[in-house]
């Protein structure tokens, strides 16, 4: 029995049944006939065995009626963590995938993002993306908004209202030759970033934090990058951006920052690689750059759907893990066409298999390892692993109740299946119909509550 200190607050509810989650040591830990109690603050109060139910109910003073029994096809798993998603690109997800990155940005992305000056449009798109990702089991999302401060604040409000844990970034870019009306001056970018941080923090949303968001090196002058590095440092904030996604982009960075030794060095010189940094992609990083990530504690977000869809590159996840760089998965909507983290899991496995096809010596990722990347790995990548990522007493209860045999769902079970098989089927074949309930910090956020 894993229990907290004895100053336990009241138990709000208890689940009994199968739990699956990851630990740093075990990619998949299965607890069968377990009891998991959540306190009134939304934290995991205890995890015990079914046969300890009498003792636990006495210690934690809950009645048998507080216990919900999961059925034989169900399990609880930690909520999934999308470490990189552009909320502002959701309206065209599933389209516009016929160009490489730099052309795609100029032709599709910047024109759409510039529309977020209009708060009514922003409200529509941001409400849809938050609801969709929650339904798909994303309990934590690390969002890019646009350069518009008020729309980015609105995204913070919407994530708070729907109960999703989120990092929200107002995008910074003081360089854009292709779509000149979609950029800021350096001064505007700094001032508006400061306003965004101050106003978002003032609202005291318990699960929503600001993240300093230089779009990527080609969109920013060195002066702005350095200012943003200082802002993040002075306020102890998260940082997100993109790195080494596509070869043409890397060449452009070399031209724009001739004094830097590498793409990573551009960010490092500006204090943007910290243990609260998450950089998307990194498909083409050298081993030396990966070593710098390890040293600084900066993390990578692997976004395989986007990397395939924009023909950007194929990240060798095994190599990243061997370098002990923190790593999570991201959907990268709309470069990635799916907003579901289950898709990110599948594409990660596909990518690893492609590497094995190319080189039989390559050690293919297992579904258990990828499950860990989608949950605990993501929490580590976002430096939120003290709050979320797995079922550990004292962490917030961020969880999915999954029914592999949900009526009308995509999976047919012929017989009772062991938990490991149930999880594998869900990861490979499941969808939101299998996600019966979603909890964030102990609050049920799916099904949605009536407004
Ligand atoms: N995939 C992707 N890469 C980027 N690099 C800079 N901006 C973007 C973006 O919006 N999407
Ligand atoms: Zn991105």
Coordinates of N, CA and C and ligand atoms in Angstrom, one line a residue, residues 84-86 89 104 144 215 241-242 245 280-281 303 306 332-335, ligand 2:
X84 N 3.3 19.5 -27.9 CA 3.5 20.5 -29.0 C 2.3 20.6 -29.9
X85 N 1.5 21.6 -29.8 CA 0.3 21.7 -30.6 C 0.0 23.2 -30.9
X86 N -0.3 23.5 -32.2 CA -0.7 24.9 -32.5 C -2.2 25.0 -32.5
X89 N -3.9 26.6 -35.5 CA -3.9 26.0 -36.8 C -4.9 24.9 -36.9
X104 N 5.0 26.0 -46.7 CA 3.8 25.7 -46.0 C 3.5 26.9 -45.0
X144 N 0.9 26.5 -28.8 CA 1.2 27.8 -29.5 C -0.1 28.5 -29.8
X215 N 8.9 31.9 -32.1 CA 8.3 30.9 -33.1 C 9.4 29.9 -33.5
X241 N 9.8 26.3 -28.6 CA 10.1 26.7 -29.9 C 10.2 25.5 -30.8
X242 N 10.8 25.7 -32.0 CA 11.0 24.6 -33.0 C 12.5 24.6 -33.2
X245 N 13.9 21.0 -37.9 CA 12.8 20.2 -38.4 C 13.1 19.8 -39.8
X280 N 10.3 21.6 -30.4 CA 9.7 20.6 -31.3 C 10.6 20.1 -32.4
X281 N 10.5 18.8 -32.7 CA 11.1 18.2 -33.8 C 12.5 17.7 -33.6
X303 N 7.2 14.9 -33.1 CA 5.9 15.1 -33.7 C 5.9 14.3 -35.1
X306 N 3.5 15.3 -38.2 CA 4.0 16.5 -38.9 C 5.3 16.2 -39.7
X332 N 1.6 18.5 -33.1 CA 2.0 19.6 -34.0 C 0.9 19.9 -35.0
X333 N -0.4 19.8 -34.6 CA -1.5 20.4 -35.4 C -1.0 21.8 -35.9
X334 N -1.1 22.1 -37.2 CA -1.7 21.4 -38.3 C -0.7 20.9 -39.3
X335 N 0.6 21.0 -38.9 CA 1.6 20.3 -39.7 C 1.4 18.8 -39.6
Ligands
LIG2 ZN1 5.0 23.3 -34.4

